[in-house]
Tab-separated table of C-alpha atoms in Angstrom:
chain	number	residue	atom	x	y	z
L	133	MET	CA	21.205	-15.166	-45.158
L	134	LYS	CA	17.849	-15.809	-43.527
L	135	ILE	CA	14.843	-15.584	-45.847
L	136	THR	CA	12.252	-13.165	-44.486
L	137	PRO	CA	8.482	-13.384	-45.092
L	138	LEU	CA	8.725	-10.504	-47.574
L	139	ARG	CA	11.282	-12.364	-49.665
L	140	ARG	CA	8.922	-15.338	-49.707
L	141	ALA	CA	5.978	-13.261	-50.861
L	142	GLY	CA	5.945	-15.040	-54.216
L	143	ALA	CA	5.611	-18.468	-52.639
L	144	LEU	CA	2.216	-20.064	-53.044
L	145	VAL	CA	2.844	-22.843	-50.574
L	146	ALA	CA	2.353	-21.747	-46.973
L	147	THR	CA	1.810	-23.460	-43.650
L	148	LEU	CA	-1.440	-22.380	-42.024
L	149	ALA	CA	-2.277	-23.174	-38.433
L	150	LEU	CA	-5.176	-21.040	-37.202
L	151	ALA	CA	-7.075	-21.885	-34.026
L	152	ALA	CA	-10.776	-22.544	-34.570
L	153	GLY	CA	-12.782	-19.353	-34.655
L	154	THR	CA	-9.789	-17.023	-34.806
L	155	LEU	CA	-11.158	-15.187	-37.831
L	156	GLY	CA	-14.326	-14.136	-36.037
L	157	ALA	CA	-14.901	-10.358	-36.084
L	158	THR	CA	-16.364	-8.172	-33.351
L	159	SER	CA	-17.462	-4.557	-33.621
L	160	THR	CA	-15.305	-2.092	-31.690
L	161	SER	CA	-16.690	1.283	-32.745
L	162	ALA	CA	-20.086	2.777	-33.449
L	163	SER	CA	-18.708	5.453	-35.778
L	164	ALA	CA	-18.041	4.919	-39.486
L	165	GLY	CA	-14.406	4.780	-40.659
L	166	THR	CA	-11.936	3.356	-43.096
L	167	THR	CA	-9.621	1.418	-40.764
L	168	GLY	CA	-9.827	-1.677	-38.616
L	169	VAL	CA	-7.669	-3.365	-35.980
L	170	LEU	CA	-5.782	-6.607	-36.522
L	171	THR	CA	-4.807	-8.377	-33.311
L	172	GLY	CA	-3.405	-11.776	-32.541
L	173	THR	CA	-1.304	-14.108	-30.415
L	174	VAL	CA	1.563	-15.937	-32.092
L	175	LEU	CA	1.909	-19.547	-30.911
L	176	ASP	CA	4.855	-21.938	-31.006
L	177	THR	CA	4.746	-25.569	-32.125
L	178	ASN	CA	3.292	-26.595	-28.759
L	179	GLY	CA	0.558	-23.957	-28.837
L	180	ALA	CA	2.176	-21.653	-26.267
L	181	PRO	CA	2.453	-17.867	-26.863
L	182	VAL	CA	5.842	-16.916	-28.221
L	183	ALA	CA	7.520	-13.549	-27.735
L	184	ARG	CA	10.171	-11.888	-29.896
L	185	THR	CA	8.574	-12.588	-33.248
L	186	SER	CA	7.958	-10.171	-36.111
L	187	VAL	CA	4.567	-9.984	-37.795
L	188	THR	CA	4.428	-8.520	-41.330
L	189	ILE	CA	1.094	-7.197	-42.585
L	190	ASN	CA	1.818	-6.496	-46.254
L	191	SER	CA	4.660	-3.960	-45.857
L	192	GLN	CA	4.055	-3.076	-42.165
L	193	ILE	CA	6.091	-4.908	-39.502
L	194	VAL	CA	5.153	-5.146	-35.822
L	195	SER	CA	6.680	-7.149	-32.972
L	196	THR	CA	4.929	-9.317	-30.426
L	197	ASP	CA	5.139	-8.321	-26.774
L	198	ASP	CA	6.349	-10.485	-23.891
L	199	ASN	CA	3.030	-12.369	-24.003
L	200	GLY	CA	3.280	-13.099	-27.713
L	201	THR	CA	0.494	-10.689	-28.668
L	202	PHE	CA	0.298	-7.850	-31.173
L	203	ALA	CA	-2.217	-5.230	-32.320
L	204	VAL	CA	-2.051	-2.867	-35.273
L	205	THR	CA	-4.456	-0.462	-36.960
L	206	VAL	CA	-4.620	-0.942	-40.740
L	207	PRO	CA	-6.805	0.271	-43.618
L	208	ALA	CA	-9.770	-1.976	-44.314
L	209	GLY	CA	-8.805	-4.675	-46.813
L	210	THR	CA	-7.407	-8.155	-47.395
L	211	TYR	CA	-3.909	-8.980	-46.139
L	212	THR	CA	-1.227	-11.629	-46.256
L	213	VAL	CA	0.311	-11.921	-42.794
L	214	GLY	CA	3.849	-13.231	-42.421
L	215	VAL	CA	5.361	-14.434	-39.140
L	216	ASN	CA	9.110	-14.485	-38.528
L	217	ASP	CA	10.942	-15.836	-35.467
L	218	ASP	CA	13.590	-13.268	-34.489
L	219	CYS	CA	15.521	-16.026	-32.699
L	220	ASN	CA	15.699	-18.162	-35.914
L	221	VAL	CA	14.498	-21.251	-34.069
L	222	LEU	CA	11.014	-21.595	-35.611
L	223	LYS	CA	10.392	-21.659	-39.349
L	224	ASP	CA	8.687	-18.627	-40.938
L	225	PHE	CA	5.195	-18.969	-42.406
L	226	PHE	CA	2.266	-17.004	-43.857
L	227	VAL	CA	-1.404	-16.512	-43.126
L	228	GLN	CA	-3.099	-15.522	-46.382
L	229	ASP	CA	-6.317	-13.688	-47.128
L	230	VAL	CA	-6.906	-12.133	-43.710
L	231	ILE	CA	-9.826	-9.726	-44.138
L	232	VAL	CA	-9.941	-6.629	-41.920
L	233	ALA	CA	-13.213	-4.665	-42.118
L	234	ALA	CA	-13.644	-1.006	-41.212
L	235	ASP	CA	-14.393	-0.319	-37.543
L	236	VAL	CA	-13.887	-3.994	-36.690
L	237	GLN	CA	-11.298	-5.810	-34.559
L	238	GLN	CA	-10.076	-8.919	-36.390
L	239	SER	CA	-8.257	-11.544	-34.308
L	240	ILE	CA	-5.960	-14.325	-35.540
L	241	ALA	CA	-3.765	-16.921	-33.808
L	242	PRO	CA	-0.954	-17.886	-36.202
L	243	ARG	CA	0.961	-20.951	-35.064
L	244	PHE	CA	4.426	-22.179	-35.975
L	245	THR	CA	4.493	-25.826	-37.028
L	246	GLU	CA	8.146	-26.396	-37.957
L	247	LEU	CA	11.644	-25.704	-36.703
L	248	GLU	CA	14.326	-24.097	-38.834
L	249	PRO	CA	16.557	-26.768	-40.413
L	250	SER	CA	19.658	-24.900	-39.235
L	251	GLN	CA	19.402	-23.995	-35.565
L	252	PRO	CA	21.258	-21.023	-33.998
L	253	THR	CA	24.533	-21.665	-32.211
L	254	ARG	CA	23.825	-19.301	-29.310
L	255	VAL	CA	21.091	-19.232	-26.677
L	256	CYS	CA	18.485	-16.640	-27.661
L	257	PRO	CA	16.350	-14.746	-25.106
L	258	ARG	CA	12.721	-14.087	-25.988
L	259	VAL	CA	12.097	-12.178	-22.740
L	260	LEU	CA	15.194	-10.804	-21.034
L	261	PRO	CA	15.660	-11.394	-17.296
L	262	ARG	CA	14.947	-8.421	-15.083
L	263	ILE	CA	15.057	-7.482	-11.410
L	264	VAL	CA	11.788	-7.212	-9.533
L	265	GLY	CA	11.680	-5.091	-6.376
L	266	THR	CA	12.724	-1.709	-5.016
L	267	PRO	CA	16.462	-1.078	-4.503
L	268	GLN	CA	16.156	-0.262	-0.797
L	269	LEU	CA	17.762	-1.439	2.421
L	270	ASP	CA	16.310	-4.773	3.631
L	271	VAL	CA	13.915	-5.049	0.651
L	272	PRO	CA	14.495	-8.298	-1.318
L	273	LEU	CA	15.383	-8.005	-5.004
L	274	THR	CA	14.550	-10.981	-7.211
L	275	ALA	CA	15.942	-11.668	-10.677
L	276	THR	CA	13.525	-13.335	-13.086
L	277	SER	CA	14.931	-16.166	-15.179
L	278	GLY	CA	13.669	-14.777	-18.487
L	279	VAL	CA	12.151	-16.737	-21.369
L	280	TRP	CA	14.441	-18.521	-23.825
L	281	ALA	CA	14.020	-19.877	-27.336
L	282	GLN	CA	15.941	-23.081	-26.567
L	283	PRO	CA	15.614	-25.481	-23.636
L	284	ILE	CA	17.847	-24.152	-20.838
L	285	SER	CA	20.022	-26.600	-18.896
L	286	SER	CA	21.252	-24.099	-16.291
L	287	ILE	CA	21.034	-20.456	-15.188
L	288	THR	CA	23.616	-18.893	-12.913
L	289	TYR	CA	23.477	-15.596	-11.007
L	290	GLN	CA	26.110	-13.286	-9.565
L	291	TRP	CA	25.118	-10.076	-7.778
L	292	PHE	CA	27.225	-6.906	-7.822
L	293	VAL	CA	27.108	-3.729	-5.749
L	294	GLY	CA	28.870	-0.829	-7.405
L	295	VAL	CA	31.664	-2.537	-9.319
L	296	SER	CA	32.296	-5.232	-6.699
L	297	ARG	CA	31.120	-8.816	-6.778
L	298	VAL	CA	29.137	-9.761	-3.655
L	299	PRO	CA	30.685	-12.958	-2.254
L	300	GLY	CA	28.158	-15.757	-1.926
L	301	ALA	CA	25.354	-13.807	-3.633
L	302	THR	CA	24.763	-16.378	-6.368
L	303	GLY	CA	21.035	-16.975	-6.138
L	304	PRO	CA	18.072	-15.255	-7.814
L	305	THR	CA	17.360	-13.128	-4.692
L	306	TYR	CA	19.485	-10.510	-2.965
L	307	VAL	CA	18.675	-8.318	0.041
L	308	PRO	CA	20.599	-4.996	0.087
L	309	THR	CA	22.576	-4.236	3.247
L	310	ILE	CA	23.395	-0.964	4.971
L	311	ALA	CA	26.774	-0.908	3.205
L	312	ASP	CA	24.981	-0.862	-0.179
L	313	ILE	CA	23.147	2.443	0.361
L	314	GLY	CA	23.900	4.921	-2.409
L	315	LYS	CA	25.409	2.288	-4.706
L	316	ALA	CA	24.042	0.641	-7.836
L	317	VAL	CA	23.068	-3.018	-7.601
L	318	TYR	CA	22.758	-5.455	-10.483
L	319	VAL	CA	23.048	-9.144	-11.289
L	320	ASP	CA	24.937	-10.987	-14.030
L	321	ILE	CA	22.906	-13.852	-15.484
L	322	VAL	CA	24.281	-16.648	-17.654
L	323	ALA	CA	21.820	-18.981	-19.395
L	324	SER	CA	23.205	-22.218	-20.818
L	325	SER	CA	21.778	-24.864	-23.116
L	326	ASP	CA	23.350	-28.204	-23.984
L	327	GLY	CA	25.425	-27.907	-27.130
L	328	VAL	CA	24.731	-24.183	-27.578
L	329	ALA	CA	26.819	-21.186	-26.544
L	330	SER	CA	25.651	-19.479	-23.346
L	331	TYR	CA	23.994	-16.078	-23.190
L	332	TYR	CA	25.208	-13.446	-20.721
L	333	THR	CA	23.260	-10.377	-19.662
L	334	PRO	CA	23.312	-7.924	-16.749
L	335	ALA	CA	19.947	-6.994	-15.212
L	336	PHE	CA	19.306	-3.750	-13.358
L	337	PRO	CA	16.379	-2.827	-11.083
L	338	ASP	CA	14.165	0.182	-11.698
L	339	GLY	CA	14.861	3.045	-9.320
L	340	GLY	CA	18.644	3.433	-9.466
L	341	ALA	CA	20.917	3.186	-6.428
L	342	VAL	CA	20.013	1.497	-3.145
L	343	ARG	CA	18.031	3.859	-0.914
L	344	ALA	CA	17.771	4.092	2.853
L	345	GLY	CA	15.253	1.818	4.522
L	346	ALA	CA	11.698	2.866	5.340
L	347	PHE	CA	9.641	1.932	8.396
L	348	SER	CA	6.312	0.194	7.956
L	349	PHE	CA	3.629	1.033	10.545
L	350	SER	CA	0.902	-1.465	11.404
L	351	ALA	CA	-0.451	0.693	14.266
L	352	THR	CA	-0.239	4.475	14.460
L	353	PRO	CA	1.212	6.386	17.453
L	354	ALA	CA	-1.322	7.755	19.908
L	355	VAL	CA	-1.734	9.729	23.129
L	356	SER	CA	-4.065	8.489	25.856
L	357	GLY	CA	-5.233	9.836	29.190
L	358	LEU	CA	-7.332	12.710	30.535
L	359	PRO	CA	-5.972	16.215	29.803
L	360	ILE	CA	-6.706	17.443	33.294
L	361	ILE	CA	-4.271	19.364	35.446
L	362	GLY	CA	-2.519	16.901	37.724
L	363	ARG	CA	-3.329	13.889	35.536
L	364	THR	CA	-0.841	12.004	33.342
L	365	LEU	CA	-0.893	11.611	29.576
L	366	SER	CA	0.885	8.665	27.921
L	367	ALA	CA	2.293	8.426	24.387
L	368	SER	CA	2.309	5.108	22.560
L	369	PRO	CA	4.722	4.613	19.641
L	370	GLY	CA	2.394	2.257	17.789
L	371	ALA	CA	3.776	-0.792	16.008
L	372	LEU	CA	6.343	-0.779	13.228
L	373	THR	CA	8.836	-2.959	11.418
L	374	PRO	CA	11.676	-3.189	11.781
L	375	GLY	CA	12.126	-2.043	15.358
L	376	ALA	CA	13.485	1.424	16.039
L	377	ALA	CA	14.937	3.597	18.775
L	378	VAL	CA	12.135	5.877	19.974
L	379	SER	CA	12.322	9.325	21.588
L	380	TYR	CA	9.582	11.720	22.728
L	381	GLN	CA	8.975	15.445	22.977
L	382	TRP	CA	5.907	17.114	24.508
L	383	PHE	CA	4.627	20.459	23.232
L	384	ARG	CA	2.463	23.247	24.646
L	385	ASP	CA	0.675	25.228	21.932
L	386	GLY	CA	3.273	24.126	19.398
L	387	ARG	CA	6.342	24.945	21.507
L	388	ALA	CA	8.566	22.243	22.945
L	389	ILE	CA	8.298	21.940	26.724
L	390	SER	CA	11.832	21.964	28.086
L	391	GLY	CA	12.921	18.675	29.625
L	392	ARG	CA	9.675	16.861	28.850
L	393	THR	CA	11.061	14.008	26.765
L	394	ALA	CA	9.635	10.989	28.566
L	395	ARG	CA	6.900	8.691	27.314
L	396	THR	CA	4.496	10.139	29.897
L	397	TYR	CA	3.638	13.737	30.781
L	398	ARG	CA	1.935	15.127	33.887
L	399	VAL	CA	-0.349	18.012	32.931
L	400	ALA	CA	0.770	21.212	34.700
L	401	LYS	CA	-1.039	24.390	35.742
L	402	ALA	CA	0.805	26.250	32.980
L	403	ASP	CA	-0.972	24.019	30.450
L	404	TYR	CA	-4.460	25.298	31.316
L	405	LYS	CA	-6.399	26.035	28.079
L	406	LYS	CA	-3.255	25.201	26.051
L	407	ARG	CA	-3.027	22.550	23.343
L	408	ILE	CA	-0.870	19.617	24.479
L	409	THR	CA	0.743	17.411	21.840
L	410	ALA	CA	3.525	14.864	21.607
L	411	THR	CA	5.913	13.992	18.788
L	412	ILE	CA	7.708	10.679	18.487
L	413	THR	CA	10.996	10.232	16.645
L	414	TYR	CA	11.919	6.824	15.199
L	415	SER	CA	15.518	6.112	14.230
L	416	ARG	CA	17.552	3.124	13.108
L	417	PRO	CA	20.934	2.924	11.314
L	418	GLY	CA	20.419	2.936	7.556
L	419	TYR	CA	16.776	4.010	7.805
L	420	THR	CA	15.174	7.363	7.121
L	421	THR	CA	14.397	9.009	10.472
L	422	VAL	CA	10.679	9.593	10.966
L	423	VAL	CA	9.211	12.304	13.206
L	424	GLY	CA	5.461	12.134	13.679
L	425	GLN	CA	2.814	13.595	15.945
L	426	ALA	CA	0.996	11.149	18.153
L	427	GLY	CA	-2.700	11.847	18.075
L	428	PRO	CA	-4.977	13.129	19.276
L	429	SER	CA	-3.948	16.517	20.668
L	430	TYR	CA	-5.543	17.768	23.883
L	431	ARG	CA	-6.496	21.114	25.358
L	432	ALA	CA	-5.695	21.043	29.059
L	433	LYS	CA	-8.576	21.499	31.509
L	434	ARG	CA	-9.009	22.046	35.204
L	435	LYS	CA	-10.281	19.298	37.390
L	436	GLY	CA	-13.920	20.091	37.968
L	437	LYS	CA	-15.901	19.347	41.107
L	438	VAL	CA	-19.517	18.283	41.280
L	439	SER	CA	-21.759	18.920	44.259
L	440	ALA	CA	-25.266	17.513	44.458
L	441	ARG	CA	-28.312	17.886	46.696
L	442	THR	CA	-31.016	15.262	46.491
L	443	SER	CA	-34.641	15.055	47.558
L	444	VAL	CA	-37.071	12.164	47.102
L	445	ARG	CA	-40.827	12.315	46.714
L	446	LYS	CA	-43.065	9.527	45.484
L	447	ARG	CA	-40.192	7.489	44.101
L	448	THR	CA	-38.864	10.486	42.137
L	449	VAL	CA	-35.418	11.787	42.986
L	450	THR	CA	-34.630	15.421	42.297
L	451	ILE	CA	-30.912	16.120	42.002
L	452	LYS	CA	-29.646	19.684	41.991
L	453	VAL	CA	-26.135	19.708	40.591
L	454	ALA	CA	-23.558	22.490	40.790
L	455	VAL	CA	-20.233	22.391	38.982
L	456	SER	CA	-17.214	24.323	40.220
L	457	PRO	CA	-14.914	26.241	39.865
L	458	LYS	CA	-16.788	29.345	38.821
L	459	ALA	CA	-15.127	29.363	35.411
L	460	SER	CA	-17.521	26.598	34.489
L	461	LYS	CA	-20.473	29.006	34.701
L	462	ARG	CA	-19.499	30.308	31.293
L	463	SER	CA	-19.271	26.779	29.944
L	464	LYS	CA	-21.732	24.185	28.813
L	465	GLY	CA	-21.612	20.528	29.587
L	466	LYS	CA	-23.628	17.438	30.285
L	467	ILE	CA	-24.678	15.566	33.393
L	468	ILE	CA	-25.179	11.818	33.194
L	469	VAL	CA	-26.837	9.926	36.054
L	470	LEU	CA	-25.946	6.233	36.232
L	471	GLU	CA	-26.736	3.290	38.447
L	472	ASN	CA	-24.623	0.158	38.172
L	473	GLY	CA	-23.381	1.345	34.791
L	474	ARG	CA	-26.874	1.911	33.402
L	475	THR	CA	-27.776	5.435	32.272
L	476	LEU	CA	-30.861	6.737	34.052
L	477	LYS	CA	-30.887	10.344	32.920
L	478	ARG	CA	-29.034	12.899	30.829
L	479	ALA	CA	-29.250	16.655	31.260
L	480	SER	CA	-27.467	19.817	30.189
L	481	VAL	CA	-25.480	22.111	32.444
L	482	ARG	CA	-26.008	25.830	31.937
L	483	ALA	CA	-24.384	28.517	34.049
L	484	GLY	CA	-22.764	25.758	36.117
L	485	THR	CA	-26.009	24.234	37.503
L	486	SER	CA	-28.620	21.704	36.533
L	487	SER	CA	-31.751	20.244	38.098
L	488	ILE	CA	-32.476	16.628	37.229
L	489	LYS	CA	-35.439	14.424	38.048
L	490	VAL	CA	-35.070	10.644	37.992
L	491	THR	CA	-38.384	8.827	38.108
L	492	GLY	CA	-39.449	5.222	38.531
L	493	LEU	CA	-36.954	4.175	41.172
L	494	LYS	CA	-37.739	0.951	42.968
L	495	ARG	CA	-38.151	0.997	46.691
L	496	GLY	CA	-34.984	0.660	48.667
L	497	ARG	CA	-31.496	2.097	48.678
L	498	HIS	CA	-29.817	3.345	45.512
L	499	ARG	CA	-26.236	4.312	44.747
L	500	LEU	CA	-26.213	6.866	41.914
L	501	THR	CA	-23.164	8.177	40.058
L	502	ILE	CA	-23.342	11.734	38.698
L	503	VAL	CA	-20.872	12.348	35.872
L	504	PHE	CA	-20.081	15.778	34.487
L	505	ASP	CA	-18.827	15.663	30.900
L	506	GLY	CA	-18.252	17.990	27.984
L	507	SER	CA	-17.223	21.283	29.580
L	508	LYS	CA	-14.812	23.346	27.471
L	509	ASN	CA	-12.345	24.099	30.249
L	510	LEU	CA	-13.188	21.508	32.900
L	511	GLY	CA	-12.298	17.856	32.811
L	512	THR	CA	-14.674	14.986	33.319
L	513	THR	CA	-15.472	14.388	36.952
L	514	ALA	CA	-17.966	12.358	38.965
L	515	LYS	CA	-19.685	12.178	42.321
L	516	THR	CA	-21.584	9.370	44.025
L	517	VAL	CA	-24.791	9.968	46.029
L	518	ARG	CA	-26.980	7.570	47.982
L	519	VAL	CA	-30.743	7.862	48.070
L	520	ARG	CA	-33.678	5.809	49.327
L	521	GLY	CA	-36.560	5.244	46.935
């Protein structure tokens, strides 16, 4: 029978191995109290953190986590701390006279210095292997090798789907296939050490059975073009992985337009003042079908016309602009006057007309572009005029 730290409580001889400064105390609370916190990291004979050990503080027992650390709240006082290797590889020892003050965090770093004279006959895991990743089509699953109390000479893997062994799947990584959807996946792991019996364990991923695949978008779908009667709008599916079969459907005020399932759509008279949108459907065997709206949505407009009369006096050009059709007289918009791409003047359109003066023209001939923009029901349109400064 293995002797525990509690059964050795009467022993006066103990092995102490505390890192320098590990008994330093730091305040953790501004309020008065009667308890403190004892924390620590248990180290092996080489000074590395060791998991799967039991720490006894008087009569209270706590276990170290996968990083070899522990923390426990105790009444203020003086304690004898015992450390026990659950794998029976390292020899138990004590840390005596550990003082824990009220409202203070006390840290220690107890270190094993000896091995047990009689070593275990079976490989002992300190941190069990596990599967990292999401059980989903085409998403890699990776089995960790775990952490072992003895030196490991070999680790073997065998993946299973459902109750069936997957031929050739004998590495730490497995990528679920379309045939695996809806089935549980796991891996059998055998860790071996020279002269010691092997340890076998199955490891399961979090999340249950293999799920259908999911698309990943690096660019969102979009609609481009001018929503003007007679013009063409184009839908772009964006960019996604993996590739997918793509289909389209155009809508007018939320209702599917019969037969309009191409990537492009020519704006019709029936669309005037209606909201035009497009949805794109992405499908691939084994993947969840995605239906999304390509943005932005557009309200269809008429094609406006701009007429302009110009007069020049003392290098100032007066442009009288009229926008048609008459529906525009109830709308507001903007007129932009440009020359060679440079904006010369901006003005508002009210009741379908605007009078604009452009000053400071150099002598000679000028080619001016008059752009109408911003009307509620009329699309952007332009007209070119020539004047002499």
